[in-house]
Coordinates of C-alpha atoms in Angstrom, one line a residue:
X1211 CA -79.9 19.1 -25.8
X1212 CA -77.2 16.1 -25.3
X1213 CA -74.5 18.6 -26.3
X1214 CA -75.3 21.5 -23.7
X1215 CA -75.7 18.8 -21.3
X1216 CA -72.3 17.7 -21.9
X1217 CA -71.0 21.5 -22.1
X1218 CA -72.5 22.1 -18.6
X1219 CA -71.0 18.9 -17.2
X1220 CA -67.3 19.3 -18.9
X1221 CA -67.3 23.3 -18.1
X1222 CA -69.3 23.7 -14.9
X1223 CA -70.3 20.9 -13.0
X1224 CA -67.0 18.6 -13.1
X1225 CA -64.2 21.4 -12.1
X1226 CA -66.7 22.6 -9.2
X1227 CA -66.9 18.4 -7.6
X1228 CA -62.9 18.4 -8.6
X1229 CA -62.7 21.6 -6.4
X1230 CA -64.6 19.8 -3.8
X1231 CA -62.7 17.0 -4.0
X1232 CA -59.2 19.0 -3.3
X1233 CA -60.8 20.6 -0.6
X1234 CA -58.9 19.4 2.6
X1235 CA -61.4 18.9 5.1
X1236 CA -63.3 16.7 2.7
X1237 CA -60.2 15.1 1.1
X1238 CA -58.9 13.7 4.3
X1239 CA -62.0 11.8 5.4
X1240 CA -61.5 10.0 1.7
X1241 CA -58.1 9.5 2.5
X1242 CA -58.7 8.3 6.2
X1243 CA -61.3 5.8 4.9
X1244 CA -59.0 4.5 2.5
X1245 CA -56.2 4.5 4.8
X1246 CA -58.2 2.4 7.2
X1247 CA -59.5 -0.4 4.3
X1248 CA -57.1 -2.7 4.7
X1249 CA -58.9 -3.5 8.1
X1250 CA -61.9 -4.2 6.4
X1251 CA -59.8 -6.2 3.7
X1252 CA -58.5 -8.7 6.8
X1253 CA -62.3 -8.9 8.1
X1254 CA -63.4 -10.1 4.2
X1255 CA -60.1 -12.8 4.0
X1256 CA -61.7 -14.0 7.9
X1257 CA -65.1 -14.1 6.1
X1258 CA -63.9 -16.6 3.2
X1259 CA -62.0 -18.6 5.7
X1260 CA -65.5 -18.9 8.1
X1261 CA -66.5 -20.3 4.9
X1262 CA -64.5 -23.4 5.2
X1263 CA -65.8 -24.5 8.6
X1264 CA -68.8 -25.9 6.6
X1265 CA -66.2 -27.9 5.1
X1266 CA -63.3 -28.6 7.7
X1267 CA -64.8 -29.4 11.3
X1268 CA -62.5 -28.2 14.5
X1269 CA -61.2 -25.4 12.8
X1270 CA -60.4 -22.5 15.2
X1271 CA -62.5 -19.4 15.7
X1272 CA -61.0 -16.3 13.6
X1273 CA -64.1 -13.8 14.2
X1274 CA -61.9 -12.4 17.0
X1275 CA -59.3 -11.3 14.1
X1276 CA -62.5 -9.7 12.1
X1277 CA -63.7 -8.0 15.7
X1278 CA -60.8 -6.6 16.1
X1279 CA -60.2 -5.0 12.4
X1280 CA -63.4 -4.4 11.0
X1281 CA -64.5 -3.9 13.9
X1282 CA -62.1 -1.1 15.1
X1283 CA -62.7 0.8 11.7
X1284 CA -64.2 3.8 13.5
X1285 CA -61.4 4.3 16.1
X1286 CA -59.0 3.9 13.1
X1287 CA -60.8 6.9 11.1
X1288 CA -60.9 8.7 14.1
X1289 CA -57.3 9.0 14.5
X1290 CA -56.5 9.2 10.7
X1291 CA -59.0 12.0 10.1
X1292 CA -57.1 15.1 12.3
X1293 CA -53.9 13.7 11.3
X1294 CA -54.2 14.4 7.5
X1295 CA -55.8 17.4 8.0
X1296 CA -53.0 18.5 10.2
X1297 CA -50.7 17.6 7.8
X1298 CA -52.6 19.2 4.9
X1299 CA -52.9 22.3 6.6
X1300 CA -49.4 22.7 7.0
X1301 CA -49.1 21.6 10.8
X1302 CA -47.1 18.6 10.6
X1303 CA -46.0 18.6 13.9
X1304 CA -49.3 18.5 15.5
X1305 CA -50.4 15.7 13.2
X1306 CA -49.5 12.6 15.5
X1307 CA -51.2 14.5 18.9
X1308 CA -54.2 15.3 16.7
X1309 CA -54.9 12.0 16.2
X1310 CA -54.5 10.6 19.2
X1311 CA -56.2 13.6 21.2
X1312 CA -59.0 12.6 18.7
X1313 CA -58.9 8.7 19.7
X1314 CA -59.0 10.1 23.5
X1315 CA -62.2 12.0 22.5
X1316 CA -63.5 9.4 20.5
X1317 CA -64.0 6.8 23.4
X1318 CA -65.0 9.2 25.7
X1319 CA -67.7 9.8 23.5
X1320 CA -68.9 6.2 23.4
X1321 CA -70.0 6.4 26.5
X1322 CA -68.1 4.0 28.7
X1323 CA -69.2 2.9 32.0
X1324 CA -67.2 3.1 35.2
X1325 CA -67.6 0.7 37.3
X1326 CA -67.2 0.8 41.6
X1327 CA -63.9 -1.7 40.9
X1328 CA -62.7 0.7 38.4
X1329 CA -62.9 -1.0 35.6
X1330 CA -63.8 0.4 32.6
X1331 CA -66.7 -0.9 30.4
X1332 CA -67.6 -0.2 26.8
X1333 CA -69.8 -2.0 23.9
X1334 CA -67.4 -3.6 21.0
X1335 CA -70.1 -3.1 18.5
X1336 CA -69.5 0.8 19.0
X1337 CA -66.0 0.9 17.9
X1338 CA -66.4 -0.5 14.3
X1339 CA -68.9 0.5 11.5
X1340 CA -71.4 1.6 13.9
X1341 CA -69.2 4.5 15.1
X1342 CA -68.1 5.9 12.0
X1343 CA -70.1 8.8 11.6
X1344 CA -69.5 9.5 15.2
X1345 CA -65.8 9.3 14.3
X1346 CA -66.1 11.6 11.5
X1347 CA -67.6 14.5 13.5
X1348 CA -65.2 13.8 15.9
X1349 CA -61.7 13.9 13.9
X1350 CA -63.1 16.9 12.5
X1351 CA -63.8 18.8 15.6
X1352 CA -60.6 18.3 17.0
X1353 CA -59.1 19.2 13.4
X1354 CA -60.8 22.2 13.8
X1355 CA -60.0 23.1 17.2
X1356 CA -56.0 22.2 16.5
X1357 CA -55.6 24.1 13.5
X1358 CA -57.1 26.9 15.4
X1359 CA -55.2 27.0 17.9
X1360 CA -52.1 26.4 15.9
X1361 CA -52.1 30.0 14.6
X1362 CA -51.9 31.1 18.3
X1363 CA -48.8 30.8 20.4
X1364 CA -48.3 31.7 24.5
X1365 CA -44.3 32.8 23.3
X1366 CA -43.2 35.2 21.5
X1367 CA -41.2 34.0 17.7
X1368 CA -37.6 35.1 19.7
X1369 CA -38.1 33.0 22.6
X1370 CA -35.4 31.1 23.8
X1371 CA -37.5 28.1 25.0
X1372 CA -36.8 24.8 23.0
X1373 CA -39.3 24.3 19.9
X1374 CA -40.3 21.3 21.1
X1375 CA -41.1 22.5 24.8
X1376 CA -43.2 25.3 23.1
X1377 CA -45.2 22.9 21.2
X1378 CA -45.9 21.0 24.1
X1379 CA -47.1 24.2 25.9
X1380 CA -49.5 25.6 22.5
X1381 CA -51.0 21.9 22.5
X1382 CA -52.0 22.0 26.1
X1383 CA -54.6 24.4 25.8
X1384 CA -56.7 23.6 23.3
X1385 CA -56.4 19.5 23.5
X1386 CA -57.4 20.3 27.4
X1387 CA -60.4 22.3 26.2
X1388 CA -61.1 19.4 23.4
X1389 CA -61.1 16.8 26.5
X1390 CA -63.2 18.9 28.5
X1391 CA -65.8 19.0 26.5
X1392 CA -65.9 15.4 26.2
X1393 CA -65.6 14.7 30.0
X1394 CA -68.9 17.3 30.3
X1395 CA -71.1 15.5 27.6
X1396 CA -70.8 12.1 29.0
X1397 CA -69.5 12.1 32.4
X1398 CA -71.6 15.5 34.1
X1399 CA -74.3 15.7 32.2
X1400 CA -74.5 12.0 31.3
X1401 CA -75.2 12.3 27.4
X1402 CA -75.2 9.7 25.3
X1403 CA -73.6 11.4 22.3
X1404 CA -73.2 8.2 20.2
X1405 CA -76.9 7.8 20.6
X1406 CA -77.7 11.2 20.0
X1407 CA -75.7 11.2 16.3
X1408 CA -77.2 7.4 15.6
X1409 CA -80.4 9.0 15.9
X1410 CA -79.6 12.4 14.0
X1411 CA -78.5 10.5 10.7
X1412 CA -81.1 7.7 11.3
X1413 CA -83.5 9.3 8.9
X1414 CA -80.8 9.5 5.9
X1415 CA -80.0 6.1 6.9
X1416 CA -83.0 4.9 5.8
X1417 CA -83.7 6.7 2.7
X1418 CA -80.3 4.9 1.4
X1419 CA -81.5 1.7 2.4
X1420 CA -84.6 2.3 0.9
X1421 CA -85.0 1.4 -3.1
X1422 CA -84.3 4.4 -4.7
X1423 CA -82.1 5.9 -2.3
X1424 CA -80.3 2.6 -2.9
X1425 CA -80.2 2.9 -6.2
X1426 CA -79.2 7.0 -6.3
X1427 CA -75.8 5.9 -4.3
X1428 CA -75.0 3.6 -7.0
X1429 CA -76.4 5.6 -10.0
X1430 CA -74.6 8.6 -8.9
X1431 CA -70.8 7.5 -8.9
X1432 CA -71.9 5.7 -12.1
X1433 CA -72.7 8.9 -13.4
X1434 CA -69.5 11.0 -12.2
X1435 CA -67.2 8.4 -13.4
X1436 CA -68.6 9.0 -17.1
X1437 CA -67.0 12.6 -16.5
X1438 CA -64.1 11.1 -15.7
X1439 CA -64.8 12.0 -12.3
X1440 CA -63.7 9.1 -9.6
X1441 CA -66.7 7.7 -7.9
X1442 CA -64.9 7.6 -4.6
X1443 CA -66.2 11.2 -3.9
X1444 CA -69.2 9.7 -2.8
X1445 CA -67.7 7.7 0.0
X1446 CA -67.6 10.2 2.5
X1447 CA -71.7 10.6 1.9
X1448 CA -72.5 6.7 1.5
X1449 CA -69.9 4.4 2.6
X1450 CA -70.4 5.2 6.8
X1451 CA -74.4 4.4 6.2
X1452 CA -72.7 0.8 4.1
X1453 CA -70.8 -0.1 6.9
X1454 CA -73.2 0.8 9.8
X1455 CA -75.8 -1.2 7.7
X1456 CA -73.5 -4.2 7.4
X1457 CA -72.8 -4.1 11.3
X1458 CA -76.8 -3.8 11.7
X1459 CA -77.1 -7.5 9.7
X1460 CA -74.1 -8.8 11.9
X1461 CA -75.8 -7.6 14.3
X1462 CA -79.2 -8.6 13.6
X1463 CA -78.1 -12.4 12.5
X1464 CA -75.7 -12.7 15.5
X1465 CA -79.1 -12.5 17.3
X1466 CA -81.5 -15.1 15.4
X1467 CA -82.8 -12.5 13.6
X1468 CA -83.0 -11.8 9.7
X1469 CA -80.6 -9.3 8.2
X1470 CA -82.5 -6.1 6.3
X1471 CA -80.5 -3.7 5.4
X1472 CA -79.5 -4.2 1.7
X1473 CA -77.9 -0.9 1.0
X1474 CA -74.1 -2.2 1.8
X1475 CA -70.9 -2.4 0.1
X1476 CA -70.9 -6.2 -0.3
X1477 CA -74.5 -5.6 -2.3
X1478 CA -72.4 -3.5 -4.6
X1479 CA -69.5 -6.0 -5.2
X1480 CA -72.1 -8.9 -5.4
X1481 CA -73.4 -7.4 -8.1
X1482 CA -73.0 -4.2 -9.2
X1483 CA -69.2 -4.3 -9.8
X1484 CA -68.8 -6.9 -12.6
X1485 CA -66.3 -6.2 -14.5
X1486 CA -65.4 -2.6 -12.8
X1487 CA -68.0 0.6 -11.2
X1488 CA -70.8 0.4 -14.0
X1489 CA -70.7 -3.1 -14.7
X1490 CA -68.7 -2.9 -18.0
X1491 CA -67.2 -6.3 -17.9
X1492 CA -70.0 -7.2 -21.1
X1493 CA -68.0 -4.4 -22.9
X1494 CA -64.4 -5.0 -22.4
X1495 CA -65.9 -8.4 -23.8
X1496 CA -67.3 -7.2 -26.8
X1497 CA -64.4 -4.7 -27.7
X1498 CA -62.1 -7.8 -27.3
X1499 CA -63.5 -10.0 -29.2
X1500 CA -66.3 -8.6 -31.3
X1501 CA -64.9 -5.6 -32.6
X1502 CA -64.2 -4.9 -36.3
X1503 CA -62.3 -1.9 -35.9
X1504 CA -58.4 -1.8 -35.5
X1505 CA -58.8 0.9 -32.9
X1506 CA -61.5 -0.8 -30.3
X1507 CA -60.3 -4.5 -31.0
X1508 CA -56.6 -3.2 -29.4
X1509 CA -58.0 -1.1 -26.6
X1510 CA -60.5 -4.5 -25.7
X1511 CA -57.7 -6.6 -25.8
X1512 CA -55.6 -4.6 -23.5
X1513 CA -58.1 -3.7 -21.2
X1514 CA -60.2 -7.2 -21.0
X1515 CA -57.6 -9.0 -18.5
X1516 CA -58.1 -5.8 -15.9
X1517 CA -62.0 -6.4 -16.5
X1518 CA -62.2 -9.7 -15.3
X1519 CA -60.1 -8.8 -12.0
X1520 CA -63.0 -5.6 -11.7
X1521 CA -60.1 -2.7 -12.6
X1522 CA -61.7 -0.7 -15.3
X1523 CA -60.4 2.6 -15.3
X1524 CA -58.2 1.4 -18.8
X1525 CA -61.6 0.9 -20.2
X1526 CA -63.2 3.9 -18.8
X1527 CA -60.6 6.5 -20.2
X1528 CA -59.4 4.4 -22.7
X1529 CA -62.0 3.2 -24.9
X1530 CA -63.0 5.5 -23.5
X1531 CA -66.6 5.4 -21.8
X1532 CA -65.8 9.0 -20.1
X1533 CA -66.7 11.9 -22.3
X1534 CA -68.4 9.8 -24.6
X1535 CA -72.4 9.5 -25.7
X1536 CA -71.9 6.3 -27.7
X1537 CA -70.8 4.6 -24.1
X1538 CA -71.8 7.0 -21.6
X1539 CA -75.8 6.1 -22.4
X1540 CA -76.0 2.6 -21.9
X1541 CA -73.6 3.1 -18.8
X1542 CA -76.2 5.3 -17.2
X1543 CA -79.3 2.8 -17.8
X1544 CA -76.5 -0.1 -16.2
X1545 CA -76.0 1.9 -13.3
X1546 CA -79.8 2.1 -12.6
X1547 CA -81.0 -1.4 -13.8
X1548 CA -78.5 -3.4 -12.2
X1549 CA -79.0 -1.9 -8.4
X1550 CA -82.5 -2.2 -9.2
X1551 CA -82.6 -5.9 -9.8
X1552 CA -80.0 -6.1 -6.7
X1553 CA -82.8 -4.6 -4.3
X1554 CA -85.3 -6.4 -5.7
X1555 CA -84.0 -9.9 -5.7
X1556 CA -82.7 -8.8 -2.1
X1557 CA -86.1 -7.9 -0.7
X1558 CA -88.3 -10.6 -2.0
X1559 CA -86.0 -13.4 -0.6
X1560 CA -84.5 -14.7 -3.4
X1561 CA -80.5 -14.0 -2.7
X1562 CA -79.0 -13.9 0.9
X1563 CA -78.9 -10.1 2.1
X1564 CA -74.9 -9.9 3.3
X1565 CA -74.5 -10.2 6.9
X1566 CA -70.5 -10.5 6.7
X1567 CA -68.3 -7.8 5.4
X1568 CA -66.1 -9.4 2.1
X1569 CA -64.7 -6.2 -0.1
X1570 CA -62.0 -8.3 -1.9
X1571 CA -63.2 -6.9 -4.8
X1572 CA -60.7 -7.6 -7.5
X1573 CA -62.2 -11.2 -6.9
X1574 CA -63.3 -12.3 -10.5
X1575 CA -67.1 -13.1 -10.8
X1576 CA -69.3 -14.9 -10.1
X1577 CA -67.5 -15.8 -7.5
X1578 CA -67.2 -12.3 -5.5
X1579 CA -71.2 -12.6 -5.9
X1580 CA -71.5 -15.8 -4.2
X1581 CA -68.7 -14.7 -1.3
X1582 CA -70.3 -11.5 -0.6
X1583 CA -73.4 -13.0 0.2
X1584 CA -72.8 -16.6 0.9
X1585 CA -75.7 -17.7 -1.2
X1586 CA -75.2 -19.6 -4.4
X1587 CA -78.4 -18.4 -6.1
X1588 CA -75.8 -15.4 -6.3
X1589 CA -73.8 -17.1 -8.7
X1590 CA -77.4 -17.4 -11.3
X1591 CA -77.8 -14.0 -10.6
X1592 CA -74.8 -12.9 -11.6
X1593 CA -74.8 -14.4 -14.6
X1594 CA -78.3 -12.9 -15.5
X1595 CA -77.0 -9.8 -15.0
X1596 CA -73.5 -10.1 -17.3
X1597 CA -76.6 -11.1 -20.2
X1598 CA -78.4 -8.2 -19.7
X1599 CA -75.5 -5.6 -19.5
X1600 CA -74.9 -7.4 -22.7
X1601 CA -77.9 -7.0 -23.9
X1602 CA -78.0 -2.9 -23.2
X1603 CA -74.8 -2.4 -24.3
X1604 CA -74.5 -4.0 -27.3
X1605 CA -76.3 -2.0 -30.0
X1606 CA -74.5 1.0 -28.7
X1607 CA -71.2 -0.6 -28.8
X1608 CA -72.3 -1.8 -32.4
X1609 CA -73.1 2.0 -33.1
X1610 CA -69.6 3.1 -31.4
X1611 CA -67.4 0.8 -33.3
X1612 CA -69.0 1.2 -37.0
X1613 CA -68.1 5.0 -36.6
X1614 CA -65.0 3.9 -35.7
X1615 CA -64.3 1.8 -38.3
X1616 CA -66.0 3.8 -40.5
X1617 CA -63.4 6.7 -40.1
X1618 CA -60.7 3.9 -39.9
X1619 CA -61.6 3.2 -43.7
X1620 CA -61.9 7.1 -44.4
X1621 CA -58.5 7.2 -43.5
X1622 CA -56.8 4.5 -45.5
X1623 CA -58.5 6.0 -48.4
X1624 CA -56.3 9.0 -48.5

């Protein structure tokens, strides 16, 4: 049964989600978010540095640096999202107008308000995390509509007319018509559009924050990367309902209130990152130090260092996890027990749910667990969890490196 399983997953499954993966459209939201990370990378450093006005009084206020990186995440997708497409699609020179025709869209969308002294008022909040799906659906529309449009021409291929002129004149149309339809949802027929795609995604919204939608968008990356497939796939699915859950806490804690949402990023790098995506830092442990065969003792020593600094794909495909059932088991019942515990000690109050965004996650632990939420019960946590990975994995890592050594001693024999 194991062995078709891993037939139909070597054969089938994994070259159709690789084919997925290549596919353009899909390929440059990835590539857009990741693009755009290093924006949420400055709001986590302004997050550690908050930390130290418990510390250090008079300190200045940084949150305006985190406002205005974090919080511009969506207008930054936005514009990134019809540019690599454009490029991918083989329209390079439409890439830079792309993006900023989308940017154009994308605010008009947000529904500003216009005021009698002409001024021009919109909500901050809507810019950042918040906005990201809405910046999705926007860089691909006007994706869609440029590379349209870009197959079309108003001259003929001999014309004399300067190429640039002629792009100029192909881009007016359909950026015009793009624009148009922006100006008619929100300034004629006075739509809220931002509203209307909150509420549209609200309901898958809440079946990841809820527990076993929580613990599906951690189980199944788990899962893919055991096929050697990267768990960044995903992102395009989960990571706009992370963020827009992490802006809800701010939100929500800004306000007096209590944060809820526990389905974010942080959650993951507070715990369910230690030592890598699976938590494996247990096993680069064991491999390093427990090992009896030649063969696992050198991959655990070269790939324990990465491990503590959460960089795990020498482990992954070289010890390797991917591909193999001695690993690949206890990876699986990882990447469901430790989200599990994560919710749970979450809901019943006993860590901080995170209300500040922190992705520095090459942070060793337990110190990204107590960052991520700023609660030092995090740190006990943690640690809890490294025993219990340990505990899961060991007597399949025994299993794993008897064979080993077993066919190790085989060898030298002949």
């Amino acid at each position: 049964m194991f062995t078709k399983v891993m037939n139909f997953m070597n054969n089938s499954f994994a070259p159709r989600v690789n084919k997925v993966v290549k596919n353009p459209w899909v390929s440059s939201i990835q590539d857009a978010i990741m693009t755009a990370l290093p924006l949420v990378f400055v709001g986590s450093l302004v997050t550690v540095v908050s930390l130290l006005n418990n510390l250090i009084k008079g300190l200045p206020d940084f949150s305006p640096i985190s406002s205005f990186s974090f919080g511009m995440f969506g207008l930054v997708v936005a514009f990134l999202i019809p540019y690599y497409l454009m490029d991918r699609k083989g329209h390079g020179s439409l890439k830079l107008i792309s993006g900023a025709t989308s940017i154009v869209t994308f605010m008009m969308l947000l529904f500003p308000t216009l005021t009698s002294s002409g001024k021009v008022v919109f909500v901050l909040e809507r810019f950042g995390a918040t906005g990201m799906l809405l910046a999705i659906i926007v860089g691909l529309f006007v994706a869609a509509v440029m590379n349209f449009a870009s197959k079309k021409s108003l001259f003929d291929e001999d014309t004399p007319i300067p190429d640039f002129v002629v792009g100029w004149f192909n881009s007016l149309i359909p950026i015009t018509a793009i624009l148009l339809v922006a100006w008619l949802i929100t300034f004629q027929f006075k739509i809220d559009f931002f509203n209307i795609v909150v509420t549209l995604f609200s309901p898958l919204g809440s079946i990841i924050q809820s527990y076993p939608g929580f613990v599906l968008s951690v189980f199944i990356p788990v899962f893919l990367y055991t096929f050697g497939i990267s768990g960044w796939v995903m992102m395009p699915a989960i990571y706009p309902f992370y963020m827009a859950g992490l802006a809800a806490n701010a939100q929500a804690v800004e306000a007096g209130k209590t944060a809820v949402n526990i389905a974010t990023q942080e959650t993951c790098y507070a715990f369910g990152s230690i030592g890598g995506v699976g938590t494996t830092l247990a096993l680069a442990l064991m491999m390093a130090f427990m090992s009896r065969s030649a063969q696992l003792k050198a991959i655990g020593r070269a790939v324990v260092i990465p491990s503590i600094f959460n960089i795990n794909e020498p482990l992954v495909f070289g010890a390797p996890i991917a591909f193999n059932p001695y690993l690949m088991v206890p990876m699986w019942i990882n990447g469901l027990l430790v989200p599990s515990i994560a919710y749970l000690v979450m809901k019943i109050g006993l860590v901080a749910i995170p209300s500040k965004t922190f992705l520095l996650w090459y942070v060793p632990y337990p110190f990204t667990s107590y960052l991520a939420t700023q609660d030092w019960r995090a740190i006990i946590i943690c640690l809890l969890l490294i025993v219990l990975t340990w505990i899961v994995l060991y007597p399949f890592f025994r299993a794993y490196d008897s064979s080993l050594l077993k066919k190790e001693q085989e060898e030298l024999k002949v």
